[in-house]
mmCIF file of C-alpha atoms in Angstrom:
data_model
loop_
_atom_site.group_PDB
_atom_site.id
_atom_site.type_symbol
_atom_site.label_atom_id
_atom_site.label_comp_id
_atom_site.label_asym_id
_atom_site.label_seq_id
_atom_site.Cartn_x
_atom_site.Cartn_y
_atom_site.Cartn_z
ATOM 1 C CA MET A 28 0.000 0.000 0.000
ATOM 2 C CA GLU A 29 2.730 2.398 1.087
ATOM 3 C CA GLU A 30 4.741 1.304 -1.984
ATOM 4 C CA ARG A 31 1.774 1.845 -4.305
ATOM 5 C CA GLN A 32 1.160 5.325 -2.976
ATOM 6 C CA ARG A 33 4.803 6.298 -3.421
ATOM 7 C CA THR A 34 4.629 5.482 -7.109
ATOM 8 C CA ARG A 35 1.677 7.870 -7.668
ATOM 9 C CA ARG A 36 2.511 11.423 -8.639
ATOM 10 C CA PRO A 37 2.326 13.812 -5.672
ATOM 11 C CA GLY A 38 -0.424 15.946 -7.313
ATOM 12 C CA GLY A 39 -2.733 12.940 -7.462
ATOM 13 C CA ARG A 40 -2.393 12.126 -3.783
ATOM 14 C CA GLY A 41 -2.456 15.806 -2.830
ATOM 15 C CA ALA A 42 -5.670 16.329 -4.774
ATOM 16 C CA ARG A 43 -7.292 13.298 -3.123
ATOM 17 C CA VAL A 44 -6.264 14.463 0.352
ATOM 18 C CA GLY A 45 -7.517 17.972 -0.460
ATOM 19 C CA ALA A 46 -10.894 16.676 -1.604
ATOM 20 C CA ALA A 47 -11.265 14.384 1.436
ATOM 21 C CA VAL A 48 -10.351 17.187 3.844
ATOM 22 C CA HIS A 49 -12.699 19.667 2.122
ATOM 23 C CA GLN A 50 -15.554 17.159 2.272
ATOM 24 C CA ALA A 51 -14.818 16.425 5.949
ATOM 25 C CA VAL A 52 -14.992 20.155 6.751
ATOM 26 C CA THR A 53 -18.303 20.564 4.896
ATOM 27 C CA ASP A 54 -19.770 17.519 6.657
ATOM 28 C CA LEU A 55 -18.680 18.772 10.089
ATOM 29 C CA VAL A 56 -20.062 22.269 9.433
ATOM 30 C CA ASN A 57 -23.354 20.650 8.396
ATOM 31 C CA GLU A 58 -23.525 18.309 11.381
ATOM 32 C CA ARG A 59 -22.126 20.381 14.230
ATOM 33 C CA GLY A 60 -21.982 23.968 12.995
ATOM 34 C CA TYR A 61 -19.140 26.441 12.860
ATOM 35 C CA GLY A 62 -16.853 26.561 15.890
ATOM 36 C CA LYS A 63 -17.798 23.098 17.102
ATOM 37 C CA PHE A 64 -14.934 20.997 15.716
ATOM 38 C CA THR A 65 -11.135 20.891 15.675
ATOM 39 C CA VAL A 66 -8.359 20.075 13.211
ATOM 40 C CA GLY A 67 -8.238 16.643 14.903
ATOM 41 C CA ASP A 68 -11.925 16.047 14.090
ATOM 42 C CA VAL A 69 -11.362 16.997 10.439
ATOM 43 C CA ALA A 70 -8.306 14.732 10.193
ATOM 44 C CA ALA A 71 -10.153 11.761 11.713
ATOM 45 C CA ARG A 72 -13.127 12.235 9.364
ATOM 46 C CA ALA A 73 -10.902 12.590 6.293
ATOM 47 C CA GLY A 74 -8.675 9.653 7.282
ATOM 48 C CA VAL A 75 -5.466 11.710 7.296
ATOM 49 C CA ALA A 76 -2.955 12.670 9.983
ATOM 50 C CA ASP A 77 -3.398 15.957 11.882
ATOM 51 C CA SER A 78 0.111 16.879 10.754
ATOM 52 C CA SER A 79 -0.920 16.676 7.068
ATOM 53 C CA ILE A 80 -3.532 19.356 7.695
ATOM 54 C CA TYR A 81 -1.234 21.616 9.704
ATOM 55 C CA ARG A 82 1.521 21.239 7.074
ATOM 56 C CA ARG A 83 -0.754 22.162 4.167
ATOM 57 C CA TRP A 84 -3.118 24.758 5.684
ATOM 58 C CA GLY A 85 -1.374 26.000 8.838
ATOM 59 C CA ASN A 86 -4.486 26.260 10.988
ATOM 60 C CA LEU A 87 -8.217 25.597 11.111
ATOM 61 C CA GLU A 88 -9.288 29.131 10.041
ATOM 62 C CA ALA A 89 -7.111 28.991 6.936
ATOM 63 C CA LEU A 90 -8.522 25.575 6.065
ATOM 64 C CA LEU A 91 -12.119 26.798 6.491
ATOM 65 C CA ALA A 92 -11.370 29.842 4.347
ATOM 66 C CA ASP A 93 -9.899 27.614 1.630
ATOM 67 C CA VAL A 94 -13.018 25.405 1.642
ATOM 68 C CA VAL A 95 -15.422 28.345 1.321
ATOM 69 C CA LEU A 96 -13.357 30.009 -1.399
ATOM 70 C CA THR A 97 -12.907 26.874 -3.455
ATOM 71 C CA ARG A 98 -16.470 25.632 -3.266
ATOM 72 C CA LEU A 99 -18.420 28.865 -3.632
ATOM 73 C CA ASN A 100 -16.253 30.068 -6.518
ATOM 74 C CA ALA A 101 -15.588 26.874 -8.440
ATOM 75 C CA ARG A 102 -19.277 26.024 -8.549
ATOM 76 C CA SER A 103 -20.371 29.158 -10.384
ATOM 77 C CA PRO A 104 -18.641 29.468 -13.766
ATOM 78 C CA MET A 105 -19.838 32.607 -15.583
ATOM 79 C CA PRO A 106 -22.276 32.006 -18.458
ATOM 80 C CA ASP A 107 -22.000 33.728 -21.869
ATOM 81 C CA THR A 108 -25.412 33.507 -23.550
ATOM 82 C CA GLY A 109 -25.231 36.604 -25.781
ATOM 83 C CA SER A 110 -27.521 38.861 -23.719
ATOM 84 C CA LEU A 111 -27.217 40.409 -20.278
ATOM 85 C CA ALA A 112 -30.627 39.158 -19.147
ATOM 86 C CA GLY A 113 -29.731 35.641 -20.310
ATOM 87 C CA ASP A 114 -26.307 35.737 -18.618
ATOM 88 C CA LEU A 115 -27.714 37.042 -15.325
ATOM 89 C CA ARG A 116 -30.643 34.608 -15.302
ATOM 90 C CA THR A 117 -28.273 31.676 -15.909
ATOM 91 C CA TYR A 118 -25.784 32.916 -13.316
ATOM 92 C CA ALA A 119 -28.491 33.555 -10.710
ATOM 93 C CA ALA A 120 -29.959 30.088 -11.318
ATOM 94 C CA GLN A 121 -26.481 28.554 -10.784
ATOM 95 C CA VAL A 122 -26.035 30.448 -7.520
ATOM 96 C CA ALA A 123 -29.555 29.447 -6.404
ATOM 97 C CA ARG A 124 -28.777 25.762 -7.098
ATOM 98 C CA GLU A 125 -25.449 26.003 -5.296
ATOM 99 C CA ILE A 126 -26.767 27.663 -2.123
ATOM 100 C CA THR A 127 -29.886 25.478 -1.882
ATOM 101 C CA GLY A 128 -27.881 22.276 -2.519
ATOM 102 C CA PRO A 129 -26.869 19.875 0.260
ATOM 103 C CA ASP A 130 -23.796 21.897 1.335
ATOM 104 C CA GLY A 131 -24.997 25.354 0.323
ATOM 105 C CA LEU A 132 -26.343 26.598 3.618
ATOM 106 C CA ALA A 133 -23.302 25.307 5.507
ATOM 107 C CA LEU A 134 -20.982 27.130 3.095
ATOM 108 C CA LEU A 135 -22.966 30.387 3.318
ATOM 109 C CA ARG A 136 -22.926 30.204 7.120
ATOM 110 C CA LEU A 137 -19.215 29.544 7.040
ATOM 111 C CA ALA A 138 -18.664 32.573 4.768
ATOM 112 C CA VAL A 139 -20.582 34.754 7.251
ATOM 113 C CA ALA A 140 -18.774 33.315 10.278
ATOM 114 C CA LEU A 141 -15.351 33.767 8.661
ATOM 115 C CA SER A 142 -15.916 37.462 7.901
ATOM 116 C CA GLY A 143 -15.702 38.120 11.617
ATOM 117 C CA ASN A 144 -12.851 35.822 12.435
ATOM 118 C CA GLY A 145 -9.526 37.562 12.448
ATOM 119 C CA GLU A 146 -7.134 38.201 9.600
ATOM 120 C CA GLN A 147 -7.409 34.797 7.922
ATOM 121 C CA GLY A 148 -11.180 35.079 7.758
ATOM 122 C CA VAL A 149 -11.187 38.651 6.501
ATOM 123 C CA GLN A 150 -8.603 37.730 3.860
ATOM 124 C CA ALA A 151 -10.743 34.776 2.742
ATOM 125 C CA ARG A 152 -13.839 36.977 2.508
ATOM 126 C CA ASP A 153 -11.967 39.617 0.524
ATOM 127 C CA ASP A 154 -10.574 36.996 -1.858
ATOM 128 C CA LEU A 155 -14.012 35.451 -2.327
ATOM 129 C CA LEU A 156 -15.668 38.801 -3.015
ATOM 130 C CA ALA A 157 -12.869 40.006 -5.293
ATOM 131 C CA GLU A 158 -13.081 36.829 -7.359
ATOM 132 C CA ARG A 159 -16.881 37.119 -7.618
ATOM 133 C CA ALA A 160 -16.687 40.816 -8.516
ATOM 134 C CA ARG A 161 -14.049 40.101 -11.200
ATOM 135 C CA GLN A 162 -16.239 37.385 -12.760
ATOM 136 C CA LEU A 163 -19.326 39.612 -12.665
ATOM 137 C CA GLU A 164 -17.527 42.640 -14.108
ATOM 138 C CA SER A 165 -16.355 40.648 -17.123
ATOM 139 C CA MET A 166 -19.975 39.609 -17.768
ATOM 140 C CA LEU A 167 -21.201 43.201 -17.395
ATOM 141 C CA ASP A 168 -18.381 44.516 -19.607
ATOM 142 C CA ARG A 169 -19.396 42.124 -22.380
ATOM 143 C CA ALA A 170 -22.949 43.510 -22.149
ATOM 144 C CA ARG A 171 -21.696 47.117 -22.357
ATOM 145 C CA GLU A 172 -19.568 46.206 -25.402
ATOM 146 C CA ARG A 173 -22.740 44.908 -27.077
ATOM 147 C CA GLY A 174 -24.360 48.290 -26.331
ATOM 148 C CA GLU A 175 -26.589 47.013 -23.532
ATOM 149 C CA HIS A 176 -27.220 49.098 -20.430
ATOM 150 C CA ALA A 177 -25.675 47.182 -17.501
ATOM 151 C CA PRO A 178 -25.831 47.768 -13.730
ATOM 152 C CA ASP A 179 -22.585 47.621 -11.750
ATOM 153 C CA ALA A 180 -21.441 44.511 -9.865
ATOM 154 C CA LEU A 181 -22.652 45.914 -6.529
ATOM 155 C CA GLY A 182 -26.138 46.361 -8.000
ATOM 156 C CA VAL A 183 -26.141 42.668 -8.865
ATOM 157 C CA LEU A 184 -24.938 41.831 -5.353
ATOM 158 C CA ASP A 185 -27.625 44.033 -3.736
ATOM 159 C CA HIS A 186 -30.635 43.000 -5.809
ATOM 160 C CA VAL A 187 -29.925 39.475 -7.073
ATOM 161 C CA MET A 188 -27.377 37.804 -4.755
ATOM 162 C CA ALA A 189 -28.320 39.403 -1.410
ATOM 163 C CA PRO A 190 -32.039 38.468 -1.545
ATOM 164 C CA MET A 191 -31.123 34.856 -2.374
ATOM 165 C CA TYR A 192 -28.412 34.682 0.300
ATOM 166 C CA ILE A 193 -30.719 36.127 2.989
ATOM 167 C CA ARG A 194 -33.648 33.890 2.058
ATOM 168 C CA VAL A 195 -31.412 30.815 2.362
ATOM 169 C CA LEU A 196 -29.649 32.032 5.535
ATOM 170 C CA PHE A 197 -33.002 32.739 7.223
ATOM 171 C CA GLY A 198 -34.620 29.559 5.851
ATOM 172 C CA LEU A 199 -37.332 31.422 3.892
ATOM 173 C CA GLY A 200 -38.634 28.807 1.501
ATOM 174 C CA PRO A 201 -37.232 27.543 -1.828
ATOM 175 C CA LEU A 202 -35.745 29.778 -4.528
ATOM 176 C CA THR A 203 -38.100 28.999 -7.424
ATOM 177 C CA ALA A 204 -37.101 29.719 -11.028
ATOM 178 C CA ASP A 205 -39.847 32.393 -11.216
ATOM 179 C CA TYR A 206 -38.513 34.086 -8.102
ATOM 180 C CA VAL A 207 -34.902 34.089 -9.339
ATOM 181 C CA ASP A 208 -35.848 35.290 -12.856
ATOM 182 C CA GLY A 209 -37.962 38.026 -11.247
ATOM 183 C CA LEU A 210 -34.968 39.361 -9.312
ATOM 184 C CA VAL A 211 -32.937 39.591 -12.534
ATOM 185 C CA ASP A 212 -35.747 41.100 -14.618
ATOM 186 C CA ARG A 213 -36.402 43.865 -12.067
ATOM 187 C CA LEU A 214 -32.698 44.782 -12.125
ATOM 188 C CA VAL A 215 -32.177 44.670 -15.928
ATOM 189 C CA MET B 4 -27.474 44.324 50.934
ATOM 190 C CA GLU B 5 -29.471 41.129 50.881
ATOM 191 C CA GLU B 6 -32.128 42.948 52.946
ATOM 192 C CA ARG B 7 -32.197 45.885 50.547
ATOM 193 C CA GLN B 8 -32.677 43.599 47.553
ATOM 194 C CA ARG B 9 -35.553 41.738 49.224
ATOM 195 C CA THR B 10 -37.500 44.949 49.625
ATOM 196 C CA ARG B 11 -37.289 45.719 45.893
ATOM 197 C CA ARG B 12 -40.156 44.532 43.731
ATOM 198 C CA PRO B 13 -39.301 41.304 41.861
ATOM 199 C CA GLY B 14 -39.869 42.904 38.436
ATOM 200 C CA GLY B 15 -37.150 45.445 39.093
ATOM 201 C CA ARG B 16 -34.540 42.878 39.966
ATOM 202 C CA GLY B 17 -35.687 40.561 37.185
ATOM 203 C CA ALA B 18 -35.356 43.360 34.645
ATOM 204 C CA ARG B 19 -31.846 44.228 35.889
ATOM 205 C CA VAL B 20 -30.744 40.576 35.701
ATOM 206 C CA GLY B 21 -32.287 40.288 32.234
ATOM 207 C CA ALA B 22 -30.446 43.376 30.987
ATOM 208 C CA ALA B 23 -27.127 42.256 32.512
ATOM 209 C CA VAL B 24 -27.444 38.763 31.011
ATOM 210 C CA HIS B 25 -28.418 40.146 27.577
ATOM 211 C CA GLN B 26 -25.439 42.519 27.598
ATOM 212 C CA ALA B 27 -23.117 39.693 28.689
ATOM 213 C CA VAL B 28 -24.312 37.558 25.761
ATOM 214 C CA THR B 29 -23.818 40.401 23.273
ATOM 215 C CA ASP B 30 -20.323 41.111 24.629
ATOM 216 C CA LEU B 31 -19.325 37.437 24.442
ATOM 217 C CA VAL B 32 -20.655 37.102 20.872
ATOM 218 C CA ASN B 33 -18.635 40.198 19.952
ATOM 219 C CA GLU B 34 -15.441 39.036 21.638
ATOM 220 C CA ARG B 35 -15.395 35.293 21.015
ATOM 221 C CA GLY B 36 -18.038 34.607 18.377
ATOM 222 C CA TYR B 37 -20.975 32.252 18.342
ATOM 223 C CA GLY B 38 -20.389 28.778 19.806
ATOM 224 C CA LYS B 39 -17.338 29.831 21.812
ATOM 225 C CA PHE B 40 -18.894 30.394 25.253
ATOM 226 C CA THR B 41 -21.060 28.606 27.825
ATOM 227 C CA VAL B 42 -23.881 29.453 30.229
ATOM 228 C CA GLY B 43 -21.177 29.605 32.926
ATOM 229 C CA ASP B 44 -19.285 32.284 30.951
ATOM 230 C CA VAL B 45 -22.453 34.361 30.573
ATOM 231 C CA ALA B 46 -23.278 34.029 34.269
ATOM 232 C CA ALA B 47 -19.774 35.066 35.330
ATOM 233 C CA ARG B 48 -19.808 38.086 33.003
ATOM 234 C CA ALA B 49 -23.282 39.175 34.162
ATOM 235 C CA GLY B 50 -22.490 38.601 37.835
ATOM 236 C CA VAL B 51 -25.352 36.133 38.389
ATOM 237 C CA ALA B 52 -25.500 32.445 39.313
ATOM 238 C CA ASP B 53 -25.608 29.808 36.551
ATOM 239 C CA SER B 54 -28.822 28.555 38.125
ATOM 240 C CA SER B 55 -30.543 31.924 37.574
ATOM 241 C CA ILE B 56 -29.940 31.574 33.853
ATOM 242 C CA TYR B 57 -31.058 27.941 33.654
ATOM 243 C CA ARG B 58 -34.189 28.741 35.692
ATOM 244 C CA ARG B 59 -35.217 31.662 33.483
ATOM 245 C CA TRP B 60 -34.146 30.560 29.978
ATOM 246 C CA GLY B 61 -33.718 26.762 30.219
ATOM 247 C CA ASN B 62 -30.601 26.542 28.017
ATOM 248 C CA LEU B 63 -28.047 28.575 26.081
ATOM 249 C CA GLU B 64 -29.840 28.379 22.717
ATOM 250 C CA ALA B 65 -33.062 29.735 24.193
ATOM 251 C CA LEU B 66 -31.148 32.563 25.864
ATOM 252 C CA LEU B 67 -29.382 33.471 22.606
ATOM 253 C CA ALA B 68 -32.693 33.410 20.760
ATOM 254 C CA ASP B 69 -34.235 35.731 23.367
ATOM 255 C CA VAL B 70 -31.346 38.185 23.008
ATOM 256 C CA VAL B 71 -31.590 38.341 19.209
ATOM 257 C CA LEU B 72 -35.375 38.660 19.267
ATOM 258 C CA THR B 73 -35.466 41.366 21.908
ATOM 259 C CA ARG B 74 -32.669 43.514 20.546
ATOM 260 C CA LEU B 75 -33.323 43.345 16.819
ATOM 261 C CA ASN B 76 -37.063 43.941 17.276
ATOM 262 C CA ALA B 77 -37.168 46.457 20.103
ATOM 263 C CA ARG B 78 -34.682 48.721 18.392
ATOM 264 C CA SER B 79 -36.758 49.299 15.255
ATOM 265 C CA PRO B 80 -40.113 50.912 16.104
ATOM 266 C CA MET B 81 -42.122 51.507 12.915
ATOM 267 C CA PRO B 82 -42.302 55.124 11.748
ATOM 268 C CA ASP B 83 -45.519 56.843 10.572
ATOM 269 C CA THR B 84 -44.531 59.872 8.481
ATOM 270 C CA GLY B 85 -47.605 60.131 6.241
ATOM 271 C CA SER B 86 -46.026 58.708 3.053
ATOM 272 C CA LEU B 87 -44.711 55.268 2.135
ATOM 273 C CA ALA B 88 -41.400 56.620 0.858
ATOM 274 C CA GLY B 89 -40.973 58.585 4.106
ATOM 275 C CA ASP B 90 -41.877 55.593 6.280
ATOM 276 C CA LEU B 91 -39.563 53.232 4.421
ATOM 277 C CA ARG B 92 -36.669 55.696 4.348
ATOM 278 C CA THR B 93 -36.996 56.271 8.110
ATOM 279 C CA TYR B 94 -37.350 52.552 8.835
ATOM 280 C CA ALA B 95 -34.399 51.611 6.610
ATOM 281 C CA ALA B 96 -32.248 54.294 8.280
ATOM 282 C CA GLN B 97 -33.170 52.850 11.715
ATOM 283 C CA VAL B 98 -32.219 49.341 10.612
ATOM 284 C CA ALA B 99 -28.969 50.636 9.089
ATOM 285 C CA ARG B 100 -28.077 52.374 12.383
ATOM 286 C CA GLU B 101 -28.946 49.281 14.383
ATOM 287 C CA ILE B 102 -26.912 46.797 12.305
ATOM 288 C CA THR B 103 -23.892 49.086 11.943
ATOM 289 C CA GLY B 104 -23.926 49.967 15.676
ATOM 290 C CA PRO B 105 -21.516 48.416 18.188
ATOM 291 C CA ASP B 106 -23.587 45.212 18.657
ATOM 292 C CA GLY B 107 -25.228 45.087 15.239
ATOM 293 C CA LEU B 108 -22.887 42.696 13.465
ATOM 294 C CA ALA B 109 -22.794 40.330 16.448
ATOM 295 C CA LEU B 110 -26.609 40.247 16.543
ATOM 296 C CA LEU B 111 -26.906 39.646 12.797
ATOM 297 C CA ARG B 112 -24.358 36.815 12.991
ATOM 298 C CA LEU B 113 -26.233 35.344 15.915
ATOM 299 C CA ALA B 114 -29.515 35.484 13.948
ATOM 300 C CA VAL B 115 -27.859 33.606 11.081
ATOM 301 C CA ALA B 116 -26.246 31.043 13.385
ATOM 302 C CA LEU B 117 -29.497 30.398 15.233
ATOM 303 C CA SER B 118 -31.464 29.633 12.058
ATOM 304 C CA GLY B 119 -29.481 26.434 11.760
ATOM 305 C CA ASN B 120 -29.509 25.437 15.392
ATOM 306 C CA GLY B 121 -32.270 23.051 16.263
ATOM 307 C CA GLU B 122 -35.843 23.768 17.283
ATOM 308 C CA GLN B 123 -35.105 26.657 19.657
ATOM 309 C CA GLY B 124 -33.155 28.496 16.988
ATOM 310 C CA VAL B 125 -35.702 27.908 14.250
ATOM 311 C CA GLN B 126 -38.494 29.043 16.589
ATOM 312 C CA ALA B 127 -36.554 32.204 17.426
ATOM 313 C CA ARG B 128 -35.952 32.945 13.762
ATOM 314 C CA ASP B 129 -39.627 32.394 12.924
ATOM 315 C CA ASP B 130 -40.724 34.660 15.787
ATOM 316 C CA LEU B 131 -38.277 37.355 14.708
ATOM 317 C CA LEU B 132 -39.395 37.231 11.082
ATOM 318 C CA ALA B 133 -43.097 37.085 11.976
ATOM 319 C CA GLU B 134 -42.765 40.134 14.209
ATOM 320 C CA ARG B 135 -40.851 42.050 11.538
ATOM 321 C CA ALA B 136 -43.359 41.053 8.837
ATOM 322 C CA ARG B 137 -46.287 42.108 11.055
ATOM 323 C CA GLN B 138 -44.714 45.541 11.672
ATOM 324 C CA LEU B 139 -43.943 46.009 7.974
ATOM 325 C CA GLU B 140 -47.394 44.916 6.831
ATOM 326 C CA SER B 141 -49.076 47.483 9.059
ATOM 327 C CA MET B 142 -46.896 50.202 7.478
ATOM 328 C CA LEU B 143 -47.689 48.954 3.964
ATOM 329 C CA ASP B 144 -51.418 48.683 4.782
ATOM 330 C CA ARG B 145 -51.478 52.307 5.895
ATOM 331 C CA ALA B 146 -49.931 53.273 2.537
ATOM 332 C CA ARG B 147 -52.552 51.270 0.625
ATOM 333 C CA GLU B 148 -55.328 52.920 2.645
ATOM 334 C CA ARG B 149 -53.935 56.303 1.556
ATOM 335 C CA GLY B 150 -54.175 55.059 -2.046
ATOM 336 C CA GLU B 151 -50.416 54.574 -2.508
ATOM 337 C CA HIS B 152 -49.054 51.647 -4.465
ATOM 338 C CA ALA B 153 -47.112 49.502 -1.967
ATOM 339 C CA PRO B 154 -44.837 46.457 -2.459
ATOM 340 C CA ASP B 155 -45.372 43.422 -0.198
ATOM 341 C CA ALA B 156 -43.275 42.787 2.916
ATOM 342 C CA LEU B 157 -41.085 40.247 1.105
ATOM 343 C CA GLY B 158 -40.251 42.867 -1.519
ATOM 344 C CA VAL B 159 -39.002 45.132 1.271
ATOM 345 C CA LEU B 160 -36.993 42.229 2.721
ATOM 346 C CA ASP B 161 -35.468 41.363 -0.678
ATOM 347 C CA HIS B 162 -34.562 44.858 -1.881
ATOM 348 C CA VAL B 163 -34.074 46.992 1.241
ATOM 349 C CA MET B 164 -33.232 44.707 4.203
ATOM 350 C CA ALA B 165 -31.293 41.940 2.396
ATOM 351 C CA PRO B 166 -28.751 44.262 0.694
ATOM 352 C CA MET B 167 -28.075 46.024 4.030
ATOM 353 C CA TYR B 168 -27.800 42.734 5.943
ATOM 354 C CA ILE B 169 -25.418 41.196 3.387
ATOM 355 C CA ARG B 170 -23.234 44.310 3.149
ATOM 356 C CA VAL B 171 -22.838 44.306 6.950
ATOM 357 C CA LEU B 172 -22.385 40.520 7.209
ATOM 358 C CA PHE B 173 -19.683 40.554 4.515
ATOM 359 C CA GLY B 174 -18.085 43.760 5.840
ATOM 360 C CA LEU B 175 -18.693 45.761 2.634
ATOM 361 C CA GLY B 176 -18.221 49.344 3.742
ATOM 362 C CA PRO B 177 -20.577 51.725 5.585
ATOM 363 C CA LEU B 178 -24.301 52.084 4.824
ATOM 364 C CA THR B 179 -24.441 55.762 3.834
ATOM 365 C CA ALA B 180 -27.726 57.710 3.891
ATOM 366 C CA ASP B 181 -27.560 58.026 0.079
ATOM 367 C CA TYR B 182 -27.139 54.293 -0.302
ATOM 368 C CA VAL B 183 -30.033 53.454 2.046
ATOM 369 C CA ASP B 184 -32.369 56.056 0.468
ATOM 370 C CA GLY B 185 -31.434 54.704 -2.964
ATOM 371 C CA LEU B 186 -32.549 51.198 -1.992
ATOM 372 C CA VAL B 187 -35.943 52.551 -0.880
ATOM 373 C CA ASP B 188 -36.400 54.827 -3.893
ATOM 374 C CA ARG B 189 -35.699 52.037 -6.380
ATOM 375 C CA LEU B 190 -38.339 49.872 -4.663
ATOM 376 C CA VAL B 191 -41.059 52.559 -4.300
#
């Protein structure tokens, strides 16, 4: 077993460990909530040594930040449908699916909790928001280049993302397609 | 001292204990974050016995729920200015002051954390939202009786409250008067 692992390229094993650790964090956030588990709990759940986590992430906050950043960003690639309304509807539907999915609420709660948790958390929040804003701006720029009138990225945050985030965070019913399309149509 | 306290009416002492315990909870949420303190910590900070807290609130979740409910609701009385735009601008400015004040972020984070924390938390969230919705509906009904066109309470949540909540939760700059008025004006 040890021999077999040594012959695999490091990236392969690193990626597997990363995925197992990320999933363990998401599961523990779901089951116990933020602040209720340790690096040791994550390691045990993921089947890795504590030292592997400390070596790669440094501490629990940095690991949590990495999980939120990776999952909330990687799951929303930006659409390019040819019209601003189409792009925003598709993007909003992706975000709605992501935050109402099995890990969505846990990830949103983690994003909120991290924002108030020292430098690592603030850095993670800033990275997450900067990445989202960059993605959104490129979509809005494409619309302006086509001659469409486009709101700014903060307008999208305020009137499309924020209502969905708050409805999920406060447990206010499902985000239906009609509801999500309505948010976009009122903005555009 | 003991003699002096006995001669006070029970409501007076109860109210003082309640206020001290509520402030202790808010301070601990601010300093350590949700999930990082116990009933014993609250009791020590408030200068009361653990048993006083268990007798009055039953458990920590119920106490936290009571704090969020009391503070977020009591601090936003509904205005009655004679026009919907005036009412909503005044109300939104009150909410903005409340959630950007010294305890605002801690209370918002607590509201989010509670929504995912068992029956007590869900009950607290539902009570908070029902009370807010009831207050808002009475404001919107008054507008309709004056012949004004009014959105529903969820529209106010989505386009006035949610953007302010998310900007504070994610630490996105101050809520200026222009920004808050702009949210109301776009809705009305």
